[in-house]
Amino acid sequence: MSTSLRNNGAALLSLSAAALLVAGLSLAIFWAPEDADQGISQKIFYVHVPVALTSYAAFFWAAWKALRLLWTGEDRYDLESYTAVHMGVIFGVLTLVTGSIWAKVSWGQWWVWSERQLTLFLILFLFYSAYFMLRYSTDPGPRRSRTSAVYALFGVALIPVSFLAIRLAEGLIHPVVFKRDGPDMEGSMFFTFCVCFLAMLALAGALYRVELSGKRIDANLRELRERLA
Amino acid sequence: MSTGEKYLWAAYLVVFGAILIYVVLITLKLGRLERELDSLVDLASKREAGDG
Amino acid sequence: MTGYLADAAALARKDLIVELRTRDTVPAMLLFVVAALVVFHFALPAESSRLAASGMLWIALLFTALLALVRAFVGERDQGTLDGLVLAPCDRSAIWLGKTLSVLAFLLFAEAVALPAFALFYEDVTWELVAGVALANVGIATVGTLLGAMAAAARARELLLPLLFLPVAIPLVVGGVGATVDDDPGRYLAFLGLYDLIFAILSWASFEYVVTE
């Protein structure tokens, strides 16, 4: 891919992210109807769920890049996988915070264990935070790249397994007291949701490109310094 | 403003704030990279002067 | 095929013989698990449920397992023999299998003391509990060995391994406690089996990538 195409692609992504974000949030605030049961606070849904889904997407992207690294041995996939995990964690933290706010306004508590998605994200947050610990305490090199890649793959295997575990645990720990309306959405709500989801994906993509660029420049400058010094 | 609205704003602002923090961090990083590049250009010209 | 299993068996046997001579790990594990069970008595409120007691047992087992896992690669690292093993003409994953088997053995020794202690201090040990422990052992040993190899290449390995291990161990705790206290233990035991299958295969397949330079 030529540099100019790469640059244009990144710029286009950022532009789309900006446009979609403005569109999505406007729709959410001005156009989408208010929920009959929950009132206006239901609209937190339009940031919370897209951010959560984007986080999952980032982790899967990281796992894909990790697989490519193990398959081809090309080192560039290491930076790409690492950046994707970073994106996943950032959006994961946002999921936990927005989810917590939503829990507070819905049920009066900042945390509810019966919220399966939130609990899953908590586990994933712990798991992928350990990813950074792993990277920081291992010396850079092909071994660190491969180890990180294997760990990222374990992460996506953990997602469905943890979800199953959480469902099973509900029978033990808590009766499921708090429930929210399911995905029975009107057409207008669904459309707004889709726009917001695409917006978050585009945002994550744009930030991913920027960060990857920064990391690559960093690596190149370091190499240049070694060559000159 | 009702409580529901307050929490709604809080959630949206958190996401907005996160994006802005990210911009700040990237700006700082860009500054650091620029300084590093300047210092390397210096090094390279000294090298050139030394060879020539 | 027989060469592969023979290699793994040889490695496991070596680890067990070393342990027999040095007695570094298993005595500490035994003492730790009993001490933990005693501490938990003072941590639990007066009329605690079966659920609480079982939960405490699983915490004790998990942290005792961490002791074994942290020690699993210490021998190789200190004497630099891991590189030698890796260069040897055996399939790298046989190393993983050998290590997993020896970790499994250590866990069984510890549980042979832990479960009777639990029965003495708290609750009767049911067959469901034993089945849960057995299945969880497989999960702990397989994943733990892989993560142990990852941590072995890092600094601050004793700190890193628990951080890597605990999130992945959460489903095991759910399965184990569920099998012990729930009316329908079959579901939880099946879940543990599923976990073991998925993560054993993953660990076996990816060990090579983690261990080579």
XYZ file of C-alpha atoms in Angstrom:
494
model
C 0.000 0.000 0.000
C 1.520 3.340 -0.999
C 1.994 5.963 1.698
C -0.449 8.386 0.136
C -3.217 5.809 0.128
C -2.438 4.919 3.710
C -2.576 8.585 4.712
C -5.802 9.196 2.850
C -7.352 6.107 4.338
C -6.584 7.254 7.863
C -7.904 10.754 7.188
C -11.072 9.378 5.650
C -11.612 7.190 8.696
C -11.230 10.140 11.070
C -13.633 12.199 8.990
C -16.204 9.410 8.964
C -15.796 9.005 12.712
C -16.448 12.708 13.290
C -19.467 12.766 10.996
C -20.960 9.570 12.390
C -20.425 10.664 15.998
C -22.177 13.959 15.462
C -24.982 12.257 13.539
C -25.376 9.462 16.038
C -25.424 11.630 19.135
C -27.798 14.119 17.539
C -30.147 11.303 16.669
C -29.875 9.926 20.174
C -30.612 13.234 21.857
C -33.123 14.849 19.518
C -34.787 12.184 17.440
C -34.931 8.870 19.289
C -38.086 8.445 21.351
C -38.011 8.349 25.116
C -38.419 4.938 26.652
C -41.789 4.359 28.286
C -40.433 2.582 31.366
C -37.022 4.043 32.002
C -37.457 7.569 30.766
C -34.663 9.618 29.381
C -31.873 7.727 31.149
C -32.437 4.825 28.773
C -30.567 6.879 26.189
C -27.318 5.979 27.911
C -27.847 2.783 25.924
C -26.764 4.660 22.792
C -23.234 5.126 24.105
C -22.915 2.177 26.459
C -23.729 -0.690 24.103
C -21.837 0.650 21.039
C -18.763 1.202 23.219
C -19.058 -2.350 24.590
C -19.432 -3.900 21.140
C -16.515 -1.841 19.848
C -14.395 -3.136 22.700
C -15.205 -6.718 21.717
C -14.422 -5.871 18.097
C -11.041 -4.474 19.150
C -10.181 -7.635 21.088
C -11.142 -9.806 18.137
C -9.079 -7.605 15.829
C -6.152 -8.020 18.235
C -6.612 -11.791 18.196
C -6.700 -11.797 14.397
C -3.463 -9.815 14.233
C -1.994 -12.142 16.854
C -2.888 -15.139 14.717
C -1.257 -13.485 11.706
C 1.882 -12.903 13.765
C 2.120 -16.523 14.822
C 1.337 -17.685 11.298
C 3.728 -15.466 9.320
C 6.239 -14.357 11.940
C 6.161 -10.802 10.575
C 6.875 -8.449 13.434
C 4.605 -5.596 12.321
C 1.616 -7.602 13.520
C 2.935 -7.317 17.063
C 2.443 -3.541 17.164
C -0.934 -3.887 15.480
C -2.122 -6.501 17.952
C -0.824 -4.486 20.899
C -2.535 -1.303 19.715
C -5.796 -3.183 19.179
C -5.660 -4.564 22.729
C -5.012 -1.037 23.966
C -8.114 0.186 22.122
C -10.107 -2.702 23.559
C -9.096 -1.835 27.088
C -9.826 1.882 26.651
C -13.293 1.148 25.302
C -13.687 -1.549 27.938
C -13.063 0.937 30.727
C -15.568 3.288 29.095
C -18.042 0.408 29.017
C -17.577 -0.187 32.717
C -17.933 3.521 33.559
C -21.010 4.140 31.387
C -22.499 0.854 32.567
C -21.915 1.886 36.148
C -23.618 5.237 35.563
C -26.537 3.452 33.963
C -26.759 1.041 36.883
C -26.770 3.944 39.335
C -29.617 5.706 37.593
C -31.578 2.503 36.990
C -31.204 0.732 40.303
C -29.522 3.155 42.681
C -26.272 1.197 42.930
C -22.990 1.878 41.154
C -22.385 -1.841 40.664
C -24.695 -4.811 40.240
C -23.256 -8.310 39.857
C -26.390 -9.429 38.077
C -25.483 -7.311 35.057
C -23.856 -10.058 33.002
C -22.220 -7.822 30.434
C -20.640 -5.641 33.086
C -19.277 -8.634 34.985
C -17.878 -10.049 31.763
C -16.151 -6.768 31.045
C -14.711 -6.729 34.531
C -13.129 -10.131 33.949
C -11.842 -9.064 30.530
C -10.459 -5.856 31.991
C -8.472 -7.888 34.535
C -7.296 -10.258 31.847
C -6.133 -7.627 29.363
C -4.589 -5.443 32.051
C -2.375 -8.417 32.800
C -1.479 -8.318 29.078
C 0.232 -4.979 29.648
C 1.998 -6.280 32.731
C 3.236 -9.170 30.651
C 4.580 -6.866 27.958
C 6.234 -4.467 30.359
C 8.061 -7.118 32.278
C 9.345 -9.035 29.253
C 12.281 -7.782 27.224
C 11.357 -6.665 23.682
C 11.953 -9.199 20.964
C 10.328 -11.997 19.031
C 9.634 -13.943 22.215
C 7.644 -11.100 23.724
C 5.727 -10.670 20.453
C 4.797 -14.336 20.335
C 3.928 -14.563 24.017
C 1.694 -11.485 23.743
C 0.044 -12.972 20.676
C -0.741 -16.245 22.437
C -2.152 -14.311 25.380
C -4.369 -12.213 23.097
C -5.724 -15.419 21.570
C -6.479 -16.807 25.014
C -8.447 -13.630 25.635
C -10.974 -14.221 22.892
C -11.319 -17.848 23.953
C -12.040 -16.565 27.437
C -14.914 -14.338 26.280
C -17.512 -17.043 25.580
C -16.250 -19.277 28.397
C -16.538 -16.457 30.940
C -19.971 -15.544 29.676
C -21.118 -19.116 30.224
C -19.523 -19.091 33.663
C -21.319 -15.888 34.615
C -24.651 -17.332 33.518
C -23.997 -20.455 35.575
C -22.888 -18.387 38.542
C -26.145 -16.458 38.650
C -27.874 -19.505 39.972
C -25.435 -19.621 42.863
C -24.685 -16.067 43.837
C -27.683 -13.864 43.262
C -31.213 -14.344 42.283
C -31.626 -12.280 39.157
C -33.419 -9.333 40.684
C -32.619 -6.520 38.330
C -33.759 -6.821 34.804
C -33.884 -4.354 32.007
C -36.047 -4.292 28.938
C -34.700 -6.566 26.284
C -33.802 -5.695 22.762
C -37.375 -5.070 21.707
C -36.679 -1.768 20.098
C -38.697 0.383 17.843
C -37.316 0.989 14.380
C -36.179 4.513 15.198
C -34.306 3.359 18.287
C -32.627 0.597 16.325
C -31.561 2.980 13.583
C -30.104 5.407 16.088
C -28.296 2.529 17.758
C -26.797 1.396 14.456
C -25.504 4.857 13.645
C -23.965 5.177 17.102
C -22.410 1.732 16.799
C -20.811 2.571 13.455
C -19.647 5.861 14.947
C -17.857 4.110 17.810
C -16.285 1.603 15.453
C -15.049 4.415 13.237
C -13.737 6.293 16.260
C -11.888 3.225 17.492
C -10.503 2.689 14.011
C -9.311 6.275 13.735
C -7.682 6.254 17.181
C -6.120 2.880 16.357
C -4.544 4.305 13.205
C -3.224 7.346 15.041
C -1.757 5.302 17.845
C -0.230 2.736 15.509
C 1.349 5.539 13.532
C 2.828 6.987 16.705
C 4.216 3.628 17.793
C 5.779 2.945 14.398
C 7.422 6.369 14.330
C 8.730 5.727 17.822
C 10.256 2.425 16.753
C 11.804 3.923 13.612
C 13.304 6.831 15.526
C 14.795 4.436 18.027
C 16.367 2.438 15.249
C 17.660 5.620 13.644
C 19.252 6.679 16.921
C 20.990 3.350 17.224
C 22.348 3.672 13.731
C 23.603 7.199 14.205
C 25.012 6.920 17.698
C -32.860 18.998 34.985
C -34.202 15.666 36.154
C -31.902 13.048 37.711
C -32.258 10.907 34.606
C -31.017 13.736 32.436
C -28.081 14.412 34.757
C -26.865 10.823 34.532
C -27.396 10.799 30.779
C -25.202 13.862 30.425
C -22.634 12.305 32.749
C -22.371 9.196 30.587
C -22.031 11.153 27.327
C -19.533 13.558 28.867
C -17.380 10.688 30.143
C -16.996 9.391 26.585
C -16.354 12.915 25.296
C -13.813 13.534 28.049
C -12.024 10.269 27.251
C -11.618 11.287 23.616
C -10.230 14.681 24.637
C -7.780 13.106 27.096
C -6.625 10.903 24.262
C -6.003 13.992 22.104
C -3.911 15.511 24.892
C -1.836 12.352 25.238
C -1.261 12.090 21.498
C -0.217 15.776 21.416
C 2.331 15.164 24.139
C 3.635 12.110 22.327
C 3.901 14.053 19.071
C 5.925 16.723 20.872
C 8.278 14.104 22.228
C 8.710 12.504 18.800
C 9.379 15.912 17.245
C 12.093 16.674 19.794
C 13.648 13.261 19.227
C 13.643 13.813 15.474
C 15.289 17.235 15.878
C 17.996 15.750 18.040
C 18.598 12.994 15.498
C 18.844 15.527 12.662
C 21.462 17.329 14.757
C 23.362 14.080 15.253
C 23.235 13.336 11.539
C 24.570 16.771 10.546
C 27.380 16.492 13.091
C 28.208 13.102 11.597
C 28.200 14.627 8.115
C 30.399 17.515 9.253
C 32.773 15.043 10.845
C 33.035 12.894 7.678
C 33.269 15.793 5.271
C 3.447 -41.114 19.030
C 4.979 -43.324 21.687
C 8.145 -41.231 21.467
C 6.083 -38.147 22.225
C 4.382 -39.666 25.258
C 7.645 -41.202 26.409
C 9.293 -37.771 26.276
C 6.487 -36.215 28.293
C 6.547 -39.038 30.822
C 10.324 -38.753 31.155
C 10.067 -35.023 31.847
C 7.309 -35.513 34.401
C 9.272 -38.264 36.095
C 12.333 -36.003 36.287
C 10.323 -33.254 37.973
C 8.862 -35.674 40.500
C 12.259 -37.186 41.308
C 13.731 -33.712 41.822
C 10.831 -32.868 44.115
C 11.338 -36.101 46.021
C 14.959 -35.190 46.654
C 14.610 -31.494 47.393
C 11.105 -31.458 48.878
C 10.785 -27.765 47.959
C 7.247 -27.504 46.771
C 4.792 -30.093 48.036
C 5.395 -29.674 51.797
C 4.924 -25.921 51.410
C 1.709 -26.505 49.488
C 0.376 -28.843 52.171
C 1.164 -26.427 54.951
C -0.224 -23.502 53.018
C -3.563 -25.068 52.228
C -4.156 -26.168 55.807
C -3.106 -22.765 57.134
C -5.441 -21.084 54.664
C -8.364 -23.245 55.731
C -7.689 -22.307 59.355
C -7.465 -18.596 58.548
C -10.752 -18.813 56.690
C -12.479 -20.096 59.798
C -11.724 -16.786 61.439
C -12.709 -14.860 58.341
C -16.133 -16.411 57.988
C -19.017 -15.054 60.037
C -20.744 -17.294 62.566
C -23.474 -19.171 60.701
C -21.948 -19.288 57.270
C -23.618 -21.286 54.578
C -22.242 -24.268 52.744
C -21.702 -21.917 49.848
C -19.340 -19.745 51.856
C -17.326 -22.701 53.141
C -17.057 -24.237 49.666
C -16.063 -20.897 48.230
C -13.260 -20.663 50.756
C -12.041 -24.127 49.866
C -11.784 -23.186 46.225
C -9.877 -20.014 47.025
C -7.471 -22.065 49.105
C -7.025 -24.582 46.286
C -6.465 -21.868 43.717
C -3.732 -20.124 45.681
C -2.094 -23.399 46.613
C -2.043 -24.248 42.911
C -0.323 -20.917 42.258
C 2.469 -22.011 44.565
C 3.015 -25.092 42.443
C 2.826 -23.139 39.202
C 5.265 -20.478 40.300
C 7.711 -23.217 41.245
C 7.102 -25.214 38.081
C 9.656 -23.438 35.928
C 11.953 -22.169 38.652
C 14.240 -25.182 38.386
C 14.714 -24.810 34.655
C 15.163 -21.077 34.833
C 17.742 -21.169 37.593
C 19.871 -23.723 35.824
C 19.158 -22.517 32.324
C 17.989 -25.947 31.346
C 14.817 -24.742 29.636
C 16.824 -23.696 26.594
C 18.413 -27.107 26.564
C 15.038 -28.780 26.691
C 13.762 -26.589 23.901
C 16.723 -27.442 21.700
C 16.292 -31.142 22.343
C 14.870 -33.112 19.407
C 11.504 -33.652 21.072
C 8.273 -31.918 20.171
C 8.134 -28.735 22.285
C 4.587 -29.438 23.327
C 5.845 -32.635 24.950
C 7.615 -30.331 27.402
C 4.246 -28.773 28.109
C 2.642 -32.140 28.636
C 5.405 -33.312 30.946
C 5.193 -30.149 33.051
C 1.404 -30.349 33.157
C 1.565 -33.917 34.412
C 3.999 -33.051 37.185
C 1.909 -30.025 38.236
C -1.132 -32.292 38.256
C 0.700 -34.707 40.536
C 1.615 -31.921 42.960
C -1.980 -30.740 43.013
C -3.201 -34.229 43.795
C -0.771 -34.516 46.708
C -1.961 -31.192 48.100
C -5.622 -32.114 47.705
C -5.097 -35.453 49.400
C -4.453 -33.371 52.510
C -6.723 -30.414 51.781
C -9.937 -32.343 51.283
C -9.726 -34.350 54.500
C -8.822 -31.124 56.328
C -11.870 -29.471 54.806
C -14.049 -32.382 55.868
C -12.654 -32.085 59.379
C -13.051 -28.317 59.743
C -16.141 -27.559 57.733
C -18.287 -29.839 55.624
C -18.426 -33.357 54.353
C -16.650 -33.971 51.111
C -19.126 -35.179 48.514
C -18.375 -37.012 45.311
C -19.428 -33.926 43.401
C -16.752 -31.904 45.134
C -14.118 -34.498 44.310
C -15.249 -34.615 40.682
C -15.180 -30.833 40.506
C -11.705 -30.706 41.995
C -10.460 -33.371 39.594
C -11.787 -31.544 36.543
C -10.562 -28.182 37.775
C -7.093 -29.668 38.338
C -6.828 -30.369 34.625
C -7.753 -26.787 33.784
C -5.358 -25.350 36.357
C -2.459 -27.538 35.284
C -2.869 -27.062 31.523
C -3.408 -23.307 31.478
C -1.141 -22.692 34.436
C 1.793 -24.441 32.787
C 1.436 -22.322 29.666
C 1.132 -19.100 31.649
C 4.050 -20.204 33.811
C 6.198 -20.517 30.709
C 5.120 -17.021 29.646
C 6.001 -15.588 33.038
C 9.303 -17.466 33.148
C 10.713 -15.179 30.454
C 9.694 -12.044 32.319
C 11.010 -10.070 35.245
C 8.965 -10.157 38.476
C 7.673 -13.579 37.488
C 6.301 -14.445 40.934
C 4.091 -11.362 40.760
C 3.189 -11.740 37.123
C 1.943 -15.323 37.226
C -0.931 -14.718 39.683
C -1.994 -11.691 37.613
C -2.055 -13.796 34.469
C -3.668 -16.782 36.106
C -6.487 -15.436 38.270
C -8.763 -13.961 35.548
C -8.537 -17.176 33.553
C -9.253 -19.204 36.700
C -12.565 -17.470 37.436
C -14.642 -19.894 35.328
C -12.973 -22.770 37.186
C -14.096 -21.351 40.515
C -17.637 -20.971 39.220
C -17.661 -24.546 37.969
C -16.109 -25.948 41.111
C -18.274 -24.141 43.644
C -21.363 -24.810 41.542
C -20.659 -28.506 41.376
C -20.287 -28.564 45.164
C -23.362 -26.646 46.262
C -25.907 -26.681 43.475
C -28.693 -29.229 43.219
C -27.742 -29.942 39.638
C -23.970 -30.478 39.670
C -23.986 -32.050 36.224
C -24.217 -28.695 34.473
C -21.216 -27.334 36.309
C -19.148 -30.474 35.828
C -19.958 -30.398 32.119
C -18.873 -26.766 32.011
C -15.576 -27.660 33.691
C -15.103 -30.373 31.095
C -15.706 -27.859 28.318
C -13.222 -25.407 29.846
C -10.634 -28.161 30.137
C -11.099 -29.201 26.531
C -10.864 -25.704 25.060
C -7.958 -24.482 27.132
C -5.980 -27.705 27.115
C -5.991 -27.712 23.325
C -5.113 -24.006 23.192
C -2.291 -24.419 25.710
C -0.910 -27.495 23.987
C -0.959 -25.812 20.587
C 0.576 -22.525 21.657
C 3.293 -23.705 24.062
C 5.845 -23.913 21.298
C 5.415 -20.233 20.415
C 5.851 -19.124 23.980
C 8.997 -21.038 24.678
C 11.195 -20.599 21.605
C 13.455 -17.610 21.170
